[in-house]
PDB file of C-alpha atoms in Angstrom:
ATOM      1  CA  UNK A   1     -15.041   2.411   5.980  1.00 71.00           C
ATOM      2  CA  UNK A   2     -15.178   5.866   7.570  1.00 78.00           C
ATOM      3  CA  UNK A   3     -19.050   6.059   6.651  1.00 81.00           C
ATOM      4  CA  UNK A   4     -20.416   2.205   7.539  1.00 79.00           C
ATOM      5  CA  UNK A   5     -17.551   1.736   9.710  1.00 77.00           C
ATOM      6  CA  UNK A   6     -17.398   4.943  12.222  1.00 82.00           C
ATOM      7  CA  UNK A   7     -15.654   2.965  14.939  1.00 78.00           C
ATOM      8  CA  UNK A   8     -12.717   1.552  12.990  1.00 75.00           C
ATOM      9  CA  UNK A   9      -9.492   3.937  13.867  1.00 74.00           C
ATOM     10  CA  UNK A  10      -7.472   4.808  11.226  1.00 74.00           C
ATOM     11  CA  UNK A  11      -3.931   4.163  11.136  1.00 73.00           C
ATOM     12  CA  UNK A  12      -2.111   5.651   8.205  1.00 76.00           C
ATOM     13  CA  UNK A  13       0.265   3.764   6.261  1.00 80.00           C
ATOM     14  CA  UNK A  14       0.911   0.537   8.311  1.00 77.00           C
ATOM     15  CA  UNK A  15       3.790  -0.479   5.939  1.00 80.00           C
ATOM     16  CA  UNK A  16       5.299   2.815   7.223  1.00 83.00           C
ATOM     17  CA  UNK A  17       4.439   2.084  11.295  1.00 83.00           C
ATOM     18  CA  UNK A  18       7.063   1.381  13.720  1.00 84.00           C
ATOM     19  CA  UNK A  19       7.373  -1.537  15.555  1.00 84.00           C
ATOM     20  CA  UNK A  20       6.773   0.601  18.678  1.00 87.00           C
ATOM     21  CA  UNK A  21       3.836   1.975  16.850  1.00 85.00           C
ATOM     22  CA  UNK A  22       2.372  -1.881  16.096  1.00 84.00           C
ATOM     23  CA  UNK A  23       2.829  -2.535  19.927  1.00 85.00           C
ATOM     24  CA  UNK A  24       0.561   0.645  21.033  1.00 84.00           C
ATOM     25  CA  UNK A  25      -1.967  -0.791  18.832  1.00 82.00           C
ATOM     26  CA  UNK A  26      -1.990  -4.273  19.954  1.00 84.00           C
ATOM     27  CA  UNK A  27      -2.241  -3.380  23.321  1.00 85.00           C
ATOM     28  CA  UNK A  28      -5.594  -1.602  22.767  1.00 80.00           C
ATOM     29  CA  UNK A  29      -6.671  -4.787  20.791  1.00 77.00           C
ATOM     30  CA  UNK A  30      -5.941  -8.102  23.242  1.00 75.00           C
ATOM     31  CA  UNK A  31      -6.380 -11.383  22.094  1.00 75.00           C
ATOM     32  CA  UNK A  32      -7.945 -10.608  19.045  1.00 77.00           C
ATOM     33  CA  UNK A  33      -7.334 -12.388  15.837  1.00 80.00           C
ATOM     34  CA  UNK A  34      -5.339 -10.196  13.442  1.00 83.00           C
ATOM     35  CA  UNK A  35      -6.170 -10.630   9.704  1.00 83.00           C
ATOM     36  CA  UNK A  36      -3.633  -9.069   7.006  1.00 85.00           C
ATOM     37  CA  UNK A  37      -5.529  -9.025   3.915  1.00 84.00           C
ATOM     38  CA  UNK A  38      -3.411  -7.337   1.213  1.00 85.00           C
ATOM     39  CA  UNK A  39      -2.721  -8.019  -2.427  1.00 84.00           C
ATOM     40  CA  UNK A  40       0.601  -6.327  -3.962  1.00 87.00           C
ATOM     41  CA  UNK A  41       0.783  -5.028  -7.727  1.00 88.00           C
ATOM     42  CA  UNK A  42       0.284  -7.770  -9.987  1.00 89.00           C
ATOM     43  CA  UNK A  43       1.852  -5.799 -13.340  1.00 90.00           C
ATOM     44  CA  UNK A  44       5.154  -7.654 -12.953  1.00 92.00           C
ATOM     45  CA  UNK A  45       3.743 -11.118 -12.481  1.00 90.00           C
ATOM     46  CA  UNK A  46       1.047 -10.240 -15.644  1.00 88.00           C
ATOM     47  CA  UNK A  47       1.295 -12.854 -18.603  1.00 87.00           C
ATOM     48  CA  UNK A  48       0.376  -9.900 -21.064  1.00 86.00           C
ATOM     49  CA  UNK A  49       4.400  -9.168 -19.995  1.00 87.00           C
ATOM     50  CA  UNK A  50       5.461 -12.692 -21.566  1.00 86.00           C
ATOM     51  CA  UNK A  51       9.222 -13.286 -21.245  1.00 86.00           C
ATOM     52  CA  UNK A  52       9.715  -9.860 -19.495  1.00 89.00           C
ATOM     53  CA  UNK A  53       8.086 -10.534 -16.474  1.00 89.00           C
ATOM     54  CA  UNK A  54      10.104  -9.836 -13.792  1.00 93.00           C
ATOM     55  CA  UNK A  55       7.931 -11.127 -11.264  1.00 91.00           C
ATOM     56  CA  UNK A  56       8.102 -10.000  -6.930  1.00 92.00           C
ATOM     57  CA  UNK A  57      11.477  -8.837  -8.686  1.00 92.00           C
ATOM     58  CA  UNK A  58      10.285  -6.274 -10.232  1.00 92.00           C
ATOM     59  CA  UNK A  59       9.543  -2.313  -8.728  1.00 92.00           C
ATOM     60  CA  UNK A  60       5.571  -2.778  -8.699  1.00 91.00           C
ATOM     61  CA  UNK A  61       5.403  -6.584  -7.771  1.00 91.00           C
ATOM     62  CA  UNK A  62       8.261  -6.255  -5.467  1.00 88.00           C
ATOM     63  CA  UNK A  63       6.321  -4.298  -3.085  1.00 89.00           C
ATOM     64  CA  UNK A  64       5.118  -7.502  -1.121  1.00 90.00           C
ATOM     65  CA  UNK A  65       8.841  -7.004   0.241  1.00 90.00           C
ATOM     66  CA  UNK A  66       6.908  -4.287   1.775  1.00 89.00           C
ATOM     67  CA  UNK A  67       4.108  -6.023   3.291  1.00 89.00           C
ATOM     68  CA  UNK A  68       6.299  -8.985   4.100  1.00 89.00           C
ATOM     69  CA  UNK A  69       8.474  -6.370   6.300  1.00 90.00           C
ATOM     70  CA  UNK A  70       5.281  -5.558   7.964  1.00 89.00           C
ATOM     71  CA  UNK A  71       4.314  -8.906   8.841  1.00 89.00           C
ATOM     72  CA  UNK A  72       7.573  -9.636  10.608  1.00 89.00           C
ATOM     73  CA  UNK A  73       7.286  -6.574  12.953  1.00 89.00           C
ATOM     74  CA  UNK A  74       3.685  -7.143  13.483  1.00 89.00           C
ATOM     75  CA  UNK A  75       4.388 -10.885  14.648  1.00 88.00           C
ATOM     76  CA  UNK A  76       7.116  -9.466  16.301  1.00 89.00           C
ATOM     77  CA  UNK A  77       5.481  -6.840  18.301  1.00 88.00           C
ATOM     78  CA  UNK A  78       2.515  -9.754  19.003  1.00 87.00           C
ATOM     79  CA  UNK A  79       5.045 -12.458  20.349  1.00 87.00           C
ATOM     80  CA  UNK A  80       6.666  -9.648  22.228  1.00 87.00           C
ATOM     81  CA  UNK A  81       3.252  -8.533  24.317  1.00 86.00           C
ATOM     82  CA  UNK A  82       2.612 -12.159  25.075  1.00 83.00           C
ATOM     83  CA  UNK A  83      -0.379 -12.554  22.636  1.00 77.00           C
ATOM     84  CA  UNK A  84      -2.644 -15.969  22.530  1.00 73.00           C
ATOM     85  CA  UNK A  85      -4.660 -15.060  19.873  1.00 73.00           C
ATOM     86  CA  UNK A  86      -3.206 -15.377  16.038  1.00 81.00           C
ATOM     87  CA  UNK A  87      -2.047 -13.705  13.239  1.00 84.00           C
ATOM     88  CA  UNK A  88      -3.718 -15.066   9.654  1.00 85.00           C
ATOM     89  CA  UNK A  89      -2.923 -13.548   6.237  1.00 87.00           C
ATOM     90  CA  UNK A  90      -4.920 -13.610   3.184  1.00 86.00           C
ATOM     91  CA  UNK A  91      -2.803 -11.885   0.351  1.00 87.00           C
ATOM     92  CA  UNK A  92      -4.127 -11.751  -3.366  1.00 89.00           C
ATOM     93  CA  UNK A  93      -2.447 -11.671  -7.023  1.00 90.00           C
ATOM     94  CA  UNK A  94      -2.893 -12.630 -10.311  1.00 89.00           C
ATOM     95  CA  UNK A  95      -2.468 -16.579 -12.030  1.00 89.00           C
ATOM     96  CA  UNK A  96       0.629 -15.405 -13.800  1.00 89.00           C
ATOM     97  CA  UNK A  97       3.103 -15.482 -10.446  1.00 90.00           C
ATOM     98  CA  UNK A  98       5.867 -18.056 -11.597  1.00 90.00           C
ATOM     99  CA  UNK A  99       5.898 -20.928  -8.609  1.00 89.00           C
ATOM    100  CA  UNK A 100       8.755 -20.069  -7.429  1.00 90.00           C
ATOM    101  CA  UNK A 101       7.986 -16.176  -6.783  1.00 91.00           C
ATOM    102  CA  UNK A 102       4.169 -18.559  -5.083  1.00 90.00           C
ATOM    103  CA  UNK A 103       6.902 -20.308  -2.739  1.00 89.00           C
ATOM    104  CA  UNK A 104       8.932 -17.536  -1.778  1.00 89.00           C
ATOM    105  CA  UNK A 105       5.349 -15.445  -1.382  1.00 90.00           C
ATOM    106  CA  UNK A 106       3.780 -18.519   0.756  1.00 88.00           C
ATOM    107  CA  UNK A 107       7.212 -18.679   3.137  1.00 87.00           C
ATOM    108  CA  UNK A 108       7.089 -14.593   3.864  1.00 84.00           C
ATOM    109  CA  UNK A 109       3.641 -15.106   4.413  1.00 80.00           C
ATOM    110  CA  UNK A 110       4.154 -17.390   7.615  1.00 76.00           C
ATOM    111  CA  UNK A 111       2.425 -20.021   5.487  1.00 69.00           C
ATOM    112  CA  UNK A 112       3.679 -23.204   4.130  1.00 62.00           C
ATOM    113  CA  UNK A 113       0.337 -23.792   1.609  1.00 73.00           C
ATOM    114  CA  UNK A 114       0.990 -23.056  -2.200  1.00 82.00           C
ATOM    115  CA  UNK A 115      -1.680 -20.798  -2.962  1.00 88.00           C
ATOM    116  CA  UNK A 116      -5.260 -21.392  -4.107  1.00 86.00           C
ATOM    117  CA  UNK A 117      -7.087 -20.173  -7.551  1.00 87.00           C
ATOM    118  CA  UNK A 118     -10.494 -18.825  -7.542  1.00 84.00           C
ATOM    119  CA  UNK A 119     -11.903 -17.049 -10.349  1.00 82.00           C
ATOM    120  CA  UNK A 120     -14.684 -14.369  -9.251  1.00 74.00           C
ATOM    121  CA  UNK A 121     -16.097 -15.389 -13.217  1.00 74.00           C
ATOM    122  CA  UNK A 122     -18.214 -17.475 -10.953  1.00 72.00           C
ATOM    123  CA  UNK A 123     -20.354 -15.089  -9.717  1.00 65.00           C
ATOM    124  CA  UNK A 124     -19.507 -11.560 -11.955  1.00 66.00           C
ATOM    125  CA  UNK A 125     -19.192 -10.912 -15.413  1.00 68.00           C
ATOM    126  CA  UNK A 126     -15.621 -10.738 -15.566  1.00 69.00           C
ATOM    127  CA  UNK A 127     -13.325 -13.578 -15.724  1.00 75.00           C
ATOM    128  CA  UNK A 128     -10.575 -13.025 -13.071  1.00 79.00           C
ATOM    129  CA  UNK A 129      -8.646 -15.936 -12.071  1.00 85.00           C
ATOM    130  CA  UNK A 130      -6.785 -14.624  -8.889  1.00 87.00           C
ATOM    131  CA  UNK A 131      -4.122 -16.940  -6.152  1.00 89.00           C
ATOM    132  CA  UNK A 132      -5.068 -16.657  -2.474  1.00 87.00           C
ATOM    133  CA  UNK A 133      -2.478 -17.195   0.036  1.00 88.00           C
ATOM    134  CA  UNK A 134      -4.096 -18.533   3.166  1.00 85.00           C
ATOM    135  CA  UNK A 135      -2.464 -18.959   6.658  1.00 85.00           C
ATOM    136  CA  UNK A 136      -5.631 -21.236   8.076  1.00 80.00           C
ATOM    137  CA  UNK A 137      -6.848 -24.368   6.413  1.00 75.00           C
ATOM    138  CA  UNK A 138     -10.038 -23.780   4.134  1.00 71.00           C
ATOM    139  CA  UNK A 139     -13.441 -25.282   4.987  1.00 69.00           C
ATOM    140  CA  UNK A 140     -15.783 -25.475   2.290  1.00 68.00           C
ATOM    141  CA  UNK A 141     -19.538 -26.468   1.428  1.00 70.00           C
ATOM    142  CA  UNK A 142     -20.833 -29.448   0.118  1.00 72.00           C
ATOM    143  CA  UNK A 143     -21.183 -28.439  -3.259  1.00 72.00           C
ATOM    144  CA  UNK A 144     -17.763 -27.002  -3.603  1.00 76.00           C
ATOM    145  CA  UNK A 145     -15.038 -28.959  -4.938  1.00 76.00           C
ATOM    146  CA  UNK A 146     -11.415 -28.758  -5.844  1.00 76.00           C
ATOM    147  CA  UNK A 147     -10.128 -28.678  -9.278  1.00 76.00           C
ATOM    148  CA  UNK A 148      -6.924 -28.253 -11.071  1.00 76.00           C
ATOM    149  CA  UNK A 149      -6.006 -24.779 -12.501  1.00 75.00           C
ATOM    150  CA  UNK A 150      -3.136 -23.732 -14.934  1.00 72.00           C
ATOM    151  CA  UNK A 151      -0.430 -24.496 -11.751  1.00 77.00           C
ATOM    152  CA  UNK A 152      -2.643 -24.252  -8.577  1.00 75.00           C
ATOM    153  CA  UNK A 153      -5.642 -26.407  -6.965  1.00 78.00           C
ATOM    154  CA  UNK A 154      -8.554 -24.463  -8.203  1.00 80.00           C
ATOM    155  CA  UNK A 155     -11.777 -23.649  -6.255  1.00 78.00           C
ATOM    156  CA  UNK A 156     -14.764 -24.483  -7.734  1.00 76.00           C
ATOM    157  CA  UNK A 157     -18.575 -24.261  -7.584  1.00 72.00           C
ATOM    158  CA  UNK A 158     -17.869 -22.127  -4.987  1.00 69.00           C
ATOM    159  CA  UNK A 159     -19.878 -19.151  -5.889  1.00 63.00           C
ATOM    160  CA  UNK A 160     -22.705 -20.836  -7.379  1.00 54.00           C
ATOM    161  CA  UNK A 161     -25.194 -18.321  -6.252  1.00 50.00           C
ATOM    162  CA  UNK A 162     -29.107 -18.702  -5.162  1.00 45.00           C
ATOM    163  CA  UNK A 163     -31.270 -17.948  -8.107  1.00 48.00           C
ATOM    164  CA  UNK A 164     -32.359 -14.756  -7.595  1.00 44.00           C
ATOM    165  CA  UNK A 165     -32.222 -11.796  -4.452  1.00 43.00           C
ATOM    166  CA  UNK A 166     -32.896 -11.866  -1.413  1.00 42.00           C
ATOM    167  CA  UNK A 167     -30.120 -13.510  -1.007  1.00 40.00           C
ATOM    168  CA  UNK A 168     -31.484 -15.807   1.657  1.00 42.00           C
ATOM    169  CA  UNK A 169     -28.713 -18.549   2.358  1.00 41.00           C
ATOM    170  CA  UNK A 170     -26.269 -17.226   4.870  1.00 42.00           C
ATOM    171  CA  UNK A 171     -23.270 -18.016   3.462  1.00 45.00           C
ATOM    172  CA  UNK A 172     -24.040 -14.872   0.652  1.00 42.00           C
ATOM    173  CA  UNK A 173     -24.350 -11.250   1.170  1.00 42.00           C
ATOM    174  CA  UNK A 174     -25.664  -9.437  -1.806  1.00 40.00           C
ATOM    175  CA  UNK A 175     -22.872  -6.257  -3.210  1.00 41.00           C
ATOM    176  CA  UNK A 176     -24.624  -6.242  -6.492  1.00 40.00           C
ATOM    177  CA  UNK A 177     -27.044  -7.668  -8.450  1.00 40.00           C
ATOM    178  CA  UNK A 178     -24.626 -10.886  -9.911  1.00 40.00           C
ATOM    179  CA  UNK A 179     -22.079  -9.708  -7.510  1.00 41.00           C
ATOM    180  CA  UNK A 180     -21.789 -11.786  -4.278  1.00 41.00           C
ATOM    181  CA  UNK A 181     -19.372 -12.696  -1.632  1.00 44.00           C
ATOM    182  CA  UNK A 182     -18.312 -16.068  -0.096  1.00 44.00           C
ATOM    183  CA  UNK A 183     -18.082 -15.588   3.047  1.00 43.00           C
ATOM    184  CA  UNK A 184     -14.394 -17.682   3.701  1.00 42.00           C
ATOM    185  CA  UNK A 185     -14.684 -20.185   6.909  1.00 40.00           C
ATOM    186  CA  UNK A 186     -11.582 -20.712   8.934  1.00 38.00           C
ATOM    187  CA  UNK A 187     -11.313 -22.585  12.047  1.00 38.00           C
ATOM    188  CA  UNK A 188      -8.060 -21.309  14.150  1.00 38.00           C
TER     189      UNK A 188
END
């Protein structure tokens, strides 16, 4: 980000910043839509753990307490400086969160959605099923169509991509060769 990004200001350790802190930063941003895009350690919600999972109970999947802390004192901060604009999350983990640990995730969230699965097999060589937590409704493109994963409604087609580069349609931006990105609508 430093390098393609020069302009963004770096803020440390957010989880760590004060709510005083979150307030001197949203008053240099006004009425801008914040996004908090964060996925939390997925080795206590992993199905190679079986019956010891211990799920957003345990020390590495708990830290969404964490970001969920953060959250609150960000909306906080933004209700208290008289904000119009919103604040969306997009948070990330693996299919093997239980659905009650995907409820208690979606309420901390400020969402009421169960989560969505999308596996980026669609456009990589690896097979990784992931939930998305969403605070926005989804829009999606004709060919795209929903599905029914293991436990969650399941993207699919969604990363069908063009044939070969340039990557020409708009809604793809080439990382990699067989490597693209969606780029994820939302209407606020």
């Amino acid at each position: 980000v430093k390098y393609r990004q020069p302009w963004v200001k770096h803020h440390g350790d957010l989880l760590a910043t004060s709510a005083d802190a979150l307030r001197e930063i949203l008053k240099r941003c006004p009425d801008v839509t914040i996004l908090v895009a964060a996925g939390f350690p997925c080795q206590d919600n992993s199905k190679a753990k079986g019956d010891k999972r211990l799920g957003i109970r345990g020390q590495k999947s708990g830290l969404i307490q964490d970001i969920a802390a953060f959250l609150r004192r960000l909306r906080a901060a933004h209700r208290q400086l008289g904000r119009m604009a919103s604040v969306h999350v997009l948070w990330e983990n693996v299919t093997g969160t239980t659905v009650e640990d995907a409820k208690y995730i979606a309420k901390h969230c400020g969402g009421t959605h169960e989560p969505i699965e999308i596996n980026a097999g669609e456009v990589s060589y690896a097979t990784r099923p992931r939930l998305w937590w969403l605070t926005w409704i989804l829009t999606f493109l004709p060919r795209e169509s929903w599905g029914k994963g293991e436990s969650w409604p399941l993207l699919t087609n969604w990363g069908t991509p063009p044939t070969h580069p340039p990557w020409i349609r708009t809604e793809y931006s080439a990382l990699r060769p067989k490597l693209t990105c969606r780029t994820l609508s939302f209407s606020i």
